[in-house]
Coordinates of C-alpha atoms and ligand atoms in Angstrom, one line a residue:
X513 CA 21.3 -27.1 -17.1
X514 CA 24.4 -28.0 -19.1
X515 CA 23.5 -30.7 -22.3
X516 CA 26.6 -32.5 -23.5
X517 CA 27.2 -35.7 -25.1
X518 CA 29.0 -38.2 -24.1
X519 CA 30.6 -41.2 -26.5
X520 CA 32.5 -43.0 -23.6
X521 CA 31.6 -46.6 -22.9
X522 CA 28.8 -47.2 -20.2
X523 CA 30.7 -48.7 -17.7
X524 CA 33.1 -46.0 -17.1
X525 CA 30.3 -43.3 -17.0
X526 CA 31.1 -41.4 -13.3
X527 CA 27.4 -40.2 -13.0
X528 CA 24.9 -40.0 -10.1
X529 CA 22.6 -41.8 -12.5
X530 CA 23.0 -43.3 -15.9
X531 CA 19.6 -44.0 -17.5
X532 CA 18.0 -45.4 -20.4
X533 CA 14.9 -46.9 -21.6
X534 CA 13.1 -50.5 -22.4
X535 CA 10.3 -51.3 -24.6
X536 CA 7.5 -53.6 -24.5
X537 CA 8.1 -56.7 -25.7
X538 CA 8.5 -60.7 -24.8
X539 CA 12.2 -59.8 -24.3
X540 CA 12.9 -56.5 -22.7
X541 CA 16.6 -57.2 -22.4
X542 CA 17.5 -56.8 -26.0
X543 CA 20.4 -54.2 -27.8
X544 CA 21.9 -51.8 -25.1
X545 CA 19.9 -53.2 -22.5
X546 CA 22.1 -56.3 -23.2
X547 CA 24.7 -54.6 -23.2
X548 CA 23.9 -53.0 -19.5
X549 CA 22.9 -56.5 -18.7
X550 CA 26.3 -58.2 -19.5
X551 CA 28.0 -55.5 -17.6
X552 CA 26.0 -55.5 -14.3
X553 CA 26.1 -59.3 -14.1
X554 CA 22.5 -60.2 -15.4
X555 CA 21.0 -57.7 -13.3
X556 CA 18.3 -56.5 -15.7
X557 CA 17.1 -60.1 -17.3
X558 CA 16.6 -61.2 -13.2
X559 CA 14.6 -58.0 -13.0
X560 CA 13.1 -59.2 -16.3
X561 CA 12.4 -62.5 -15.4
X562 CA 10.3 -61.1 -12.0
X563 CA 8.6 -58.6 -14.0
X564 CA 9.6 -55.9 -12.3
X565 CA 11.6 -54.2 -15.5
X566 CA 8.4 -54.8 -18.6
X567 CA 8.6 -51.9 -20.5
X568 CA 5.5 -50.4 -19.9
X569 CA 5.1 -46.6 -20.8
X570 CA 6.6 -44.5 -18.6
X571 CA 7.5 -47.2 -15.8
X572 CA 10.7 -46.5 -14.0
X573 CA 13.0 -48.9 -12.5
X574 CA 15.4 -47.8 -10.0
X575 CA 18.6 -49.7 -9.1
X576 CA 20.8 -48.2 -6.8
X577 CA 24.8 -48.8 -6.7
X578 CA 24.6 -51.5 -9.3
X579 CA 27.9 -53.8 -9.5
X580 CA 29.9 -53.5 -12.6
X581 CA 28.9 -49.8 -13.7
X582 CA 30.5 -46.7 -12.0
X583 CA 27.5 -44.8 -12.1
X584 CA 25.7 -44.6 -8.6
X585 CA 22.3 -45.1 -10.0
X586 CA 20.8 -47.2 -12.9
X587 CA 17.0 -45.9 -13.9
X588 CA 15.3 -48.0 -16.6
X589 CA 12.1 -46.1 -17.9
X590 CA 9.5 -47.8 -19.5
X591 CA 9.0 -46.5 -24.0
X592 CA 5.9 -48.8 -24.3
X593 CA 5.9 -51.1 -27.7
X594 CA 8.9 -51.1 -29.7
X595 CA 6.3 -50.2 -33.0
X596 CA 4.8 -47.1 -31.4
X597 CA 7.7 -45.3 -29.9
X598 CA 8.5 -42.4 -31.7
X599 CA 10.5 -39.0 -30.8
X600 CA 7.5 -37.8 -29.1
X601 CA 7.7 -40.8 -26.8
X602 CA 11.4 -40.4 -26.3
X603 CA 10.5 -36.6 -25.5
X604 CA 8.2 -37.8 -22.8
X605 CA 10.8 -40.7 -21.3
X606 CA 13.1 -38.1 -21.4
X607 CA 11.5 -35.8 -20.0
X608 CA 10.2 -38.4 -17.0
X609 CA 13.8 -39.3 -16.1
X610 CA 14.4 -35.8 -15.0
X611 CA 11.8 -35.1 -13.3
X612 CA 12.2 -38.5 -12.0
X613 CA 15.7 -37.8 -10.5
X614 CA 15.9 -34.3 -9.7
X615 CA 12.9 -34.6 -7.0
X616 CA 15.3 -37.2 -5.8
X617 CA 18.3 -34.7 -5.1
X618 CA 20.3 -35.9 -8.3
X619 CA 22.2 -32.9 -9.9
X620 CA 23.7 -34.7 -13.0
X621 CA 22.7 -37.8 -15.2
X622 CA 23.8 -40.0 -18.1
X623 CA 20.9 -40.7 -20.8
X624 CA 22.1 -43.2 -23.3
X625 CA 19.8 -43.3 -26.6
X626 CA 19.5 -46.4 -27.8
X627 CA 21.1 -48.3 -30.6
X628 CA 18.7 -46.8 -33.1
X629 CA 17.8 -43.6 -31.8
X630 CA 21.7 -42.3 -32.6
X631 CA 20.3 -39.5 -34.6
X632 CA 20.0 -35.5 -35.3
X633 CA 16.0 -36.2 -34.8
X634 CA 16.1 -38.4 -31.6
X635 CA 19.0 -35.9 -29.7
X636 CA 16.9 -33.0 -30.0
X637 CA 13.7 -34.0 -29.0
X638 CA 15.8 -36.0 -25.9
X639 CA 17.2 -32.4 -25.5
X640 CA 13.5 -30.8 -25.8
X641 CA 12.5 -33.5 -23.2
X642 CA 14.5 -32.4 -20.6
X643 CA 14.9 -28.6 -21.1
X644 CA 10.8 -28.6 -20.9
X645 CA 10.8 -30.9 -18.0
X646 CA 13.2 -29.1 -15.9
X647 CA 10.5 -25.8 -16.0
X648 CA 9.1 -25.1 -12.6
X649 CA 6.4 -22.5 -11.8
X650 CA 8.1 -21.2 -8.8
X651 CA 9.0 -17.8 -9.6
X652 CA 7.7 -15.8 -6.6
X653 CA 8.2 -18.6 -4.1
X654 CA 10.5 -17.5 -1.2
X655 CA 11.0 -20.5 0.3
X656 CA 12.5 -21.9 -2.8
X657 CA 14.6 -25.2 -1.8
X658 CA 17.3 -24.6 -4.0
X659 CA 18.5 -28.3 -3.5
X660 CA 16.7 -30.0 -6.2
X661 CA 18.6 -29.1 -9.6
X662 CA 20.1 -30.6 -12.9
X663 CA 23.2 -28.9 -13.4
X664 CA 24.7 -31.4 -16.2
X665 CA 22.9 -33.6 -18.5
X666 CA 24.8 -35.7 -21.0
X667 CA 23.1 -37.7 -23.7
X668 CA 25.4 -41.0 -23.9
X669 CA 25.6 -43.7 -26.2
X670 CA 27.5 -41.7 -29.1
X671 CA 30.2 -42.6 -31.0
X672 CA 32.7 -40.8 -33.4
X673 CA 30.7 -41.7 -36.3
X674 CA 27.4 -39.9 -35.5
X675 CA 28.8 -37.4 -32.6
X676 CA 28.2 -34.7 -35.0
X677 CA 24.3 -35.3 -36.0
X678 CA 23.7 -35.9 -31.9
X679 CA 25.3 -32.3 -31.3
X680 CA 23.2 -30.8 -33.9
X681 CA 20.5 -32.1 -32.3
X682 CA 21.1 -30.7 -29.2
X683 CA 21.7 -27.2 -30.6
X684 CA 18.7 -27.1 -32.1
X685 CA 16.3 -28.8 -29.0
X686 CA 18.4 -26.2 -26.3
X687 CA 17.1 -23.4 -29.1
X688 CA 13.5 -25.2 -29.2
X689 CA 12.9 -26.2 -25.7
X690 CA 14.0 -22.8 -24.1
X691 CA 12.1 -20.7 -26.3
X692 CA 9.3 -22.6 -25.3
X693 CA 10.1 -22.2 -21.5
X694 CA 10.2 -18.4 -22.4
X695 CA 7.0 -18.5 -24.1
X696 CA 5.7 -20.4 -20.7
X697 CA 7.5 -18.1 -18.6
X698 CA 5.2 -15.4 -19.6
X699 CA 1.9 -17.3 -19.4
X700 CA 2.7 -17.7 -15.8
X701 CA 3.2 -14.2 -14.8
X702 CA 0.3 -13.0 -13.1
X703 CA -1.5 -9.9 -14.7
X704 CA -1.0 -7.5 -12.2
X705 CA 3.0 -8.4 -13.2
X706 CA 1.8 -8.4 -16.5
X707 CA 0.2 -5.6 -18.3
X708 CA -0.1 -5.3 -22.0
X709 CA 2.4 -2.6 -21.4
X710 CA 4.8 -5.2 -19.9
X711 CA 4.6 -7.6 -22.6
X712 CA 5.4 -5.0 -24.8
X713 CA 8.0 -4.1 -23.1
X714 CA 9.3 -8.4 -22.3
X715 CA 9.0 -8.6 -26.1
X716 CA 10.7 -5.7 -27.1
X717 CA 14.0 -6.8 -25.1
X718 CA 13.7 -10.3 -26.3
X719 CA 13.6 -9.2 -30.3
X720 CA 16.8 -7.2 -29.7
X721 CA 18.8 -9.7 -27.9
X722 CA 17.8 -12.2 -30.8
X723 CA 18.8 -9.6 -33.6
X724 CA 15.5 -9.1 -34.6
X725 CA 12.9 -6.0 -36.1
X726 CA 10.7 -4.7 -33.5
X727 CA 7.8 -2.0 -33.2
X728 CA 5.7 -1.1 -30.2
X729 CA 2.6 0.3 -31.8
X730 CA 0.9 2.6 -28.6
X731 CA -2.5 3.2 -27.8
X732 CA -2.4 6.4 -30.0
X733 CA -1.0 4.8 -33.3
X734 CA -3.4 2.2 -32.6
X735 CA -6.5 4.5 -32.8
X736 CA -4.5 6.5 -36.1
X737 CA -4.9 3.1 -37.3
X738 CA -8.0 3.0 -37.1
X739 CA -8.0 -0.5 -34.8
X740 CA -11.2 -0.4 -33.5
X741 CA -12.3 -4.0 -32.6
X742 CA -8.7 -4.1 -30.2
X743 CA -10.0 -0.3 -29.1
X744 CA -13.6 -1.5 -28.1
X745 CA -11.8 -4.5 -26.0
X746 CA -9.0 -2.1 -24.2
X747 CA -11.7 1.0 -23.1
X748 CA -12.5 -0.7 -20.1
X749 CA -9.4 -1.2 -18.7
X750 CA -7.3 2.2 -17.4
X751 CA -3.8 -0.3 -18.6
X752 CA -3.6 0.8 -22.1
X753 CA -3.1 -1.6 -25.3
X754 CA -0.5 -1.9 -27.4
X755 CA 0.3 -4.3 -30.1
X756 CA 3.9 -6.0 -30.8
X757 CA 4.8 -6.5 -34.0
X758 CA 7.9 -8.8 -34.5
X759 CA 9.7 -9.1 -38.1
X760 CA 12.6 -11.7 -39.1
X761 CA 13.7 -11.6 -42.7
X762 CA 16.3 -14.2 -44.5
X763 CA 19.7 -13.0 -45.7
X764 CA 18.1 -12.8 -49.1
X765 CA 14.5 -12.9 -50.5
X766 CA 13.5 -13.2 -54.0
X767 CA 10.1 -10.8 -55.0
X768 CA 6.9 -12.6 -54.4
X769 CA 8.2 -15.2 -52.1
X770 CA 5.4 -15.7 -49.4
X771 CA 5.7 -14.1 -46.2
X772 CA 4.4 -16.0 -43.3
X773 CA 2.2 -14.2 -40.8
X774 CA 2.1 -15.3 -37.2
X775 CA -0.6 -13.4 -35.4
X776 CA -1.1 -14.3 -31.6
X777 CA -3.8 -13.2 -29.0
X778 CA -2.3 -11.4 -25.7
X779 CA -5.5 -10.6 -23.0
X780 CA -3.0 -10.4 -20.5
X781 CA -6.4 -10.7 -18.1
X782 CA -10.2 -11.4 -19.2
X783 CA -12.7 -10.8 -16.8
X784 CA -15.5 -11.4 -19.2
X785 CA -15.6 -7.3 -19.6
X786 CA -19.4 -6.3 -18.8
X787 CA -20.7 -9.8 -19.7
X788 CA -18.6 -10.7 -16.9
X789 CA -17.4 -14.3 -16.3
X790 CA -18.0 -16.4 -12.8
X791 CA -15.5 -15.7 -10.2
X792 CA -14.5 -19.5 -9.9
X793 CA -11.5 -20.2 -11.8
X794 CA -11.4 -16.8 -12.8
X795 CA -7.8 -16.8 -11.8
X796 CA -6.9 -18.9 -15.0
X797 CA -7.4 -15.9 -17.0
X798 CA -4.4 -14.8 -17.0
X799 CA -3.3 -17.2 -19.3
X800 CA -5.3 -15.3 -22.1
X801 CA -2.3 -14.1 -23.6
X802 CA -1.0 -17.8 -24.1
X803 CA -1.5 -17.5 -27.9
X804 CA 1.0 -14.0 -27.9
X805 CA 2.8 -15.2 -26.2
X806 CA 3.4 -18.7 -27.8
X807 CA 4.1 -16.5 -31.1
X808 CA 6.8 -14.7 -29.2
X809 CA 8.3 -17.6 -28.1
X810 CA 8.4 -19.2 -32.0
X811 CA 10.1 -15.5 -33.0
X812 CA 12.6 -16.0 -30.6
X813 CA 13.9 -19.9 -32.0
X814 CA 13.3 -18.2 -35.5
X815 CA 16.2 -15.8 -35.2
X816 CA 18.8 -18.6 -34.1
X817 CA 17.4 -21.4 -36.2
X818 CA 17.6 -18.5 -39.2
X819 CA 14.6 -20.6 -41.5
X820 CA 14.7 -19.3 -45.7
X821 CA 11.4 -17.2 -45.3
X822 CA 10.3 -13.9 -43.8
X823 CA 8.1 -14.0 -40.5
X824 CA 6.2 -11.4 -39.4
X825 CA 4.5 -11.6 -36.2
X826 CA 1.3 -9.6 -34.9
X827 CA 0.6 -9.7 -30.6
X828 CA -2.6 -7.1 -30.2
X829 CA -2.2 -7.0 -26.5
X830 CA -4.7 -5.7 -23.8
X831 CA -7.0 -6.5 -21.0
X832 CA -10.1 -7.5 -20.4
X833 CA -12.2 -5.7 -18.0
X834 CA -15.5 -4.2 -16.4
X835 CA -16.0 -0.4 -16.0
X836 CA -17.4 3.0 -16.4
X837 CA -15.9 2.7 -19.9
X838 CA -16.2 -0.5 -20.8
X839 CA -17.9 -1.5 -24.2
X840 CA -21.6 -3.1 -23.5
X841 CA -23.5 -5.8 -24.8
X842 CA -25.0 -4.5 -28.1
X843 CA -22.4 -1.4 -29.0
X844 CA -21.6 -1.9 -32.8
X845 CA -17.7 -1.7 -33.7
X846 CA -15.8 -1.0 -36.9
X847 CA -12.9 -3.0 -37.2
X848 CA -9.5 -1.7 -38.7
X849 CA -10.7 -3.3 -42.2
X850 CA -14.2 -1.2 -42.5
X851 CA -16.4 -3.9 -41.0
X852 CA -19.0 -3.5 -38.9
X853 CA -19.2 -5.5 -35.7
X854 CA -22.1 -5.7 -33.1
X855 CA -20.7 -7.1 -30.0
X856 CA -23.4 -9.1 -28.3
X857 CA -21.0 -10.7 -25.6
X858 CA -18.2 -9.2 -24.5
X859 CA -16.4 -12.1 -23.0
X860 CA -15.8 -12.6 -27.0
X861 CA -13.0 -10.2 -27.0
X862 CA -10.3 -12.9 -28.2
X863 CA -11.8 -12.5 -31.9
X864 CA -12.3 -9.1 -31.9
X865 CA -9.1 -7.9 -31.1
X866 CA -7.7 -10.7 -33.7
X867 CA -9.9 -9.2 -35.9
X868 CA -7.8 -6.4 -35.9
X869 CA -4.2 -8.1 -35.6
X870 CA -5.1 -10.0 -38.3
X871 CA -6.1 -7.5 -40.9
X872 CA -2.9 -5.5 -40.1
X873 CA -0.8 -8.7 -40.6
X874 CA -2.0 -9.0 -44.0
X875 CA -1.5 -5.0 -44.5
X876 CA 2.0 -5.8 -43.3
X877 CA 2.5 -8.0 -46.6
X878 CA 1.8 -11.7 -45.1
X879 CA 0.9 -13.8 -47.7
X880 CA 0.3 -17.2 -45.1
X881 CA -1.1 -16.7 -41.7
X882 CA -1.7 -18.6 -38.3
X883 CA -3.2 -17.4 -35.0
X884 CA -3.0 -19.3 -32.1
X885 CA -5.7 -18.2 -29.4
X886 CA -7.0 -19.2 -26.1
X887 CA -10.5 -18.4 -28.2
X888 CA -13.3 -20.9 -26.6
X889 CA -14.4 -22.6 -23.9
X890 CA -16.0 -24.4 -26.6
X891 CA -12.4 -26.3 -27.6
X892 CA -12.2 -27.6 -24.3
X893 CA -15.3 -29.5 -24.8
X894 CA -15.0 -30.6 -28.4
X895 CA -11.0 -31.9 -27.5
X896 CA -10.5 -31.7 -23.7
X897 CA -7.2 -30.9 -23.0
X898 CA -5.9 -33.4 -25.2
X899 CA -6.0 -31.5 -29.1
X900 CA -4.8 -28.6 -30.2
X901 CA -8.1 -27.4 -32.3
X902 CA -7.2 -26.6 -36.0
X903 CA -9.4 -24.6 -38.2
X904 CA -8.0 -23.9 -42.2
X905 CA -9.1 -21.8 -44.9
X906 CA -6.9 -23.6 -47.4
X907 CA -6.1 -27.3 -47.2
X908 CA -2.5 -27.4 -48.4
X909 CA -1.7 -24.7 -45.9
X910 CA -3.9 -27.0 -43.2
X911 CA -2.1 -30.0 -44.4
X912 CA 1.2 -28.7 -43.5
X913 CA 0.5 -27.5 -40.7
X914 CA -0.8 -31.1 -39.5
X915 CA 2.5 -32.2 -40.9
X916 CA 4.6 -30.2 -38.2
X917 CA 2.3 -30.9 -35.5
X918 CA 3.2 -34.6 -36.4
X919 CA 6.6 -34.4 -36.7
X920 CA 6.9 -32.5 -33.3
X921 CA 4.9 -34.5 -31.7
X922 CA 2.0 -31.8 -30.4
X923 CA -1.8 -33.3 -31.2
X924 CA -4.1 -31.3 -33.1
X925 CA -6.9 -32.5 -35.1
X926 CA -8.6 -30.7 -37.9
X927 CA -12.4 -28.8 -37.4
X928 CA -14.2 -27.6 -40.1
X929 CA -15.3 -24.3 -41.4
X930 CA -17.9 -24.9 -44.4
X931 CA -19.8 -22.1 -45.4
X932 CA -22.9 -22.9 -44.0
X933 CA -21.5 -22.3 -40.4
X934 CA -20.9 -18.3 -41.7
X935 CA -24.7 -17.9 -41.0
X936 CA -24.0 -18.5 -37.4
X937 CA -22.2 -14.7 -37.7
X938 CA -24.3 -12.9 -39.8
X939 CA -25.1 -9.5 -38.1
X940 CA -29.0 -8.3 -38.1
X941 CA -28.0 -5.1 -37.4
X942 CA -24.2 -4.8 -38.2
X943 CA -22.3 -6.9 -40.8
X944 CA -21.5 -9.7 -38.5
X945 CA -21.9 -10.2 -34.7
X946 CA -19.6 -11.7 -32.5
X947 CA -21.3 -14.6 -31.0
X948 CA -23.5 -17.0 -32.7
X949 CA -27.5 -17.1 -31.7
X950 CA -27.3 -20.3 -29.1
X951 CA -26.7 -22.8 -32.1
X952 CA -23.8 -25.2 -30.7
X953 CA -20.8 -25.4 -32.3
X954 CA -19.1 -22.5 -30.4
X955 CA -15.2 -23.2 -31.5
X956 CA -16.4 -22.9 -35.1
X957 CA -18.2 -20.0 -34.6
X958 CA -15.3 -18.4 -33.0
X959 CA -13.3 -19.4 -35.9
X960 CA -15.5 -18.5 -38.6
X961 CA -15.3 -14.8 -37.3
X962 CA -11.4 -15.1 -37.6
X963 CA -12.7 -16.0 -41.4
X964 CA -13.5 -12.9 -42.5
X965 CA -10.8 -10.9 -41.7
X966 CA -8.1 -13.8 -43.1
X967 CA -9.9 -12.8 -46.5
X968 CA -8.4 -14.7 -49.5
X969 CA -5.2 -15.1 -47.9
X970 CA -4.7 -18.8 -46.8
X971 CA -5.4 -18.8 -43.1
X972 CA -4.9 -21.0 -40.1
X973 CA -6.5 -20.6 -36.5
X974 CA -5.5 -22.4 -33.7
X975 CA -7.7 -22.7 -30.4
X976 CA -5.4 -23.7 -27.6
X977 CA -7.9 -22.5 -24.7
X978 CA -7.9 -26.2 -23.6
X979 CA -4.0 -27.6 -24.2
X980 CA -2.3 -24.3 -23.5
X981 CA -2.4 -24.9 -19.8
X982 CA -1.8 -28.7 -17.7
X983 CA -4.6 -28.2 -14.6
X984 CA -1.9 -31.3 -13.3
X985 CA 1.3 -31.8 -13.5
X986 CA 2.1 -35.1 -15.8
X987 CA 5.2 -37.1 -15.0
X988 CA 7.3 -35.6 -17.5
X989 CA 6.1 -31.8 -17.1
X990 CA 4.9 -29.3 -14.3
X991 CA 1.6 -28.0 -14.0
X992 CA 1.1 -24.5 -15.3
X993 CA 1.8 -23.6 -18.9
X994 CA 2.6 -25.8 -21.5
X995 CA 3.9 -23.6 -24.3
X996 CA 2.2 -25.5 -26.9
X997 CA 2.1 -25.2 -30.7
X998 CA 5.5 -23.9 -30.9
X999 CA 7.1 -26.4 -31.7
X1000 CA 4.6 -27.1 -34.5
X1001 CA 5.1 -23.2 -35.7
X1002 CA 9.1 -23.6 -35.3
X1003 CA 8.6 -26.7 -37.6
X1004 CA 6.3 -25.1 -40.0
X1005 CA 8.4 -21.8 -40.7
X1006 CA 11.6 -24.0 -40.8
X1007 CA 10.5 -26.8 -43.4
X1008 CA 8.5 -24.0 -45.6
Ligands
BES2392 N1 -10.6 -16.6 -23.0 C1 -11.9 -17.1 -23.2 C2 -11.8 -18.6 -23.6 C3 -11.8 -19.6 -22.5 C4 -13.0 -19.8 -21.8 C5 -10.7 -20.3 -22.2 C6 -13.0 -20.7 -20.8 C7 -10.8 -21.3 -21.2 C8 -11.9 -21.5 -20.5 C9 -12.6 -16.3 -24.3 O1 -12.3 -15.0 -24.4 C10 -14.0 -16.4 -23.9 O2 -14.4 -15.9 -22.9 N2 -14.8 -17.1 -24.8 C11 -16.2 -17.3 -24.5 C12 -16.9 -17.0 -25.8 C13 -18.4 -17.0 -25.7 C14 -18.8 -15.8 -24.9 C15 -19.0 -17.0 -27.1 C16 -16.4 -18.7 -24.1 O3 -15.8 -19.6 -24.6 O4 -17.2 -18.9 -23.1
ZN2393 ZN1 -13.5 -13.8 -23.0
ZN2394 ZN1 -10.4 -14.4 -23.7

């Protein structure tokens, strides 16, 4: 899909559909929608007056060949109350009109921004909108209907004045939004597409089309490095591990200046290992590597957006699985960083092979670290599907974190990790374990097991076993994988 803008008046726009959207209020028909109004002959206030064109979120209004425009379609979508809307909102309206049209064989639209949203801020996330929106999981269909595309967007509404903000804004959401498509791109491959090997491999390419440092660390330099909480995961499986580590550095870096470490879980299939899940849903499991993955993806709009700070980013990548040498309930590990580990429950593999990743990130010089993990089924029951969890060792580094997720409009709200949640971990027979004793509170004891291995070193983990994957599809984005939390990491690394 092409993104241009557009800064010719409304009426003259030759489009299959020119769109825009209404808020909430006494008056719909207010600003541009005036304008709209005046030109189609009081079109939209008769449509106000019936209340068929209200403003309520999402709500679309369709009018077909409407007098006194050139465009063969006008689509009003509903933005909810005026006080509310935000560019999150205008991501979703955005992202609603396309899906909207293109199930309705339109291949190119106008979407005019209104009067106040003629901004850097409010063209990218329009941009982000769409570009997410337009994602279908149908890789592997082969009886694709190739009938139903967007081959030209243009946002409209520009003028000379701000024409250069509203292309900068669409640079940067084309960089945002496909990054994140290629982050959900990989969540959707299925793991018999998608070994650790492949990843590896997927990730490799990526980094050196996008200019950045890349090592493939192989199941042998693993075990010189003495990995062996990723080891004790990847014996059961005959695909071995590997773990992708990703580095972009600024044009110039002064000594000492923090180095962010981005360290993502890849179980590119988790059967539960020996403490073996239910076959129902099972299929789901191949999103385990959603938290790589979504670091990958963040990498990838690092190099073009070119932030002031060095990245460097840690994927431990492996299966899941049953078999003749698979680890069993009880076995006792030692992790890359000397501790000992007794693994009660293998189907708690996520933490033990960021156990690993995590230590090595720090080793790597990272003086600021995030994971993001499909970790716990836990999550999904504290926040449904609706919050990214967030779990901090240090409060400034938590509180800017939360900032991003703001600004980029992603929900995640914060969980704790006092002390007295440690006890939950505490090994009888090794130094910790990695489940807790049937307590409750099984995101937290996920996270504190991250803890230890974060150290001193300010530390963020984010569970995104319940957000990183829509069971439905929502009007403004398919079912499948969402690719979320990049845009909150691609914030984060860019405002640092
Ligand atoms: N990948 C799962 C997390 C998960 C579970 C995501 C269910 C979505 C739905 C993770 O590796 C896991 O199996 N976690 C266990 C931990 C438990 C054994 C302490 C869980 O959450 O059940
Ligand atoms: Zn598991
Ligand atoms: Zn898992």
């Amino acid at each position: 899909m092409q993104i241009t803008l557009e800064t010719k008046p409304f009426a003259g726009l030759e489009t299959d559909a020119l769109v825009t959207y209404v808020f909430e209020e006494s008056d719909p028909v207010q600003g541009r929608v005036a304008d709209l109004d005046k030109l189609t002959g009081g079109l939209l206030a008769r449509l106000a007056k019936s209340g068929e064109l209200n403003g309520k979120s999402l709500e679309t209004t369709l009018v077909h060949a409407p007098t006194g425009l050139k465009a063969a379609r006008l689509l009003l979508l509903g933005a909810g109350k005026r006080d509310s809307f935000n560019p999150a909102t205008l991501r979703k309206v955005a992202g609603t009109s396309l899906r909207f049209l293109k199930t309705r064989g339109v291949h190119n639209f106008a979407f005019a921004l209104r009067e106040n949203d003629l901004t850097q801020e409010a063209a990218q996330a329009a941009t982000e909108g769409a570009i997410a929106a337009d994602f279908e999981s149908d890789k592997y269909k082969t009886d694709k209907k190739n009938d139903k595309f967007i081959e030209v967007l243009s946002l409209a509404g520009f003028t000379d004045a701000d024409k250069a903000a509203g292309e900068m804004g669409i640079a940067r959401g084309r960089v945002v939004a496909d990054s994140q498509n290629f982050t959900r791109d990989l969540v959707n491959e299925p793991s018999n597409k998608l070994t650790p090997r492949v990843l590896a491999e997927k990730a490799e390419a990526m980094a050196k089309e996008a200019g950045l440092t890349v090592q493939i660390l192989d199941e042998k330099k693993i075990a010189d490095l003495k990995m062996g909480a990723l080891l004790s995961v990847a014996q059961g499986s005959v695909e071995p591990p590997r773990v992708i580590v990703i580095t972009y550095s600024p044009a110039t870096t002064k000594p000492g200046a923090p180095v962010i470490g981005l360290v993502g879980k890849a179980v590119t299939f988790d059967t539960g290992g020996i403490s073996i899940k239910p076959s129902e849903g099972m299929e789901k499991m191949k999103y385990d590597m959603a938290g790589g993955a979504t670091m990958l993806g963040v990498m990838r709009a690092l190099a073009a957006l070119k932030p002031n700070v060095k990245v460097i980013c840690v994927v431990p990548a492996t299966e899941n699985m049953p078999g003749g040498r698979a680890q069993k309930p009880g076995d006792i590990q030692t992790a890359m960083s000397g501790k000992t580990i007794e693994v009660l429950n293998t189907d708690a593999e996520g933490r033990l092979i960021l156990a690993d990743g995590i230590h090595y990130a720090k080793q790597l010089g990272a003086t600021h670290l995030v994971d993001a993990a499909t970790l716990t089924g836990a999550i999904v029951v504290a926040l449904a599907n609706i919050n990214v969890g967030v779990f901090g060792s240090n409060q400034d580094w938590t509180d800017k974190l939360l900032a991003s997720a703001k600004a980029a409009g992603e929900k995640m709200w914060p969980m704790p990790t006092d002390e007295e949640y440690r006890e939950f971990i505490k090994g009888s027979v090794a130094d910790i374990q990695n489940i807790g004793s049937g307590k409750g509170g099984g995101a937290i004891t996920g996270a504190m097991f991250l803890k230890e291995f974060s150290g001193d070193t300010p530390w963020i983990h984010l569970d995104i076993a319940g957000t990183a994957w829509n069971d439905d599809a929502k009007p403004w984005l398919a079912k499948g994988p969402t690719g979320v939390a990049l845009r909150t990491l691609v914030h984060l690394v860019t405002s640092f």
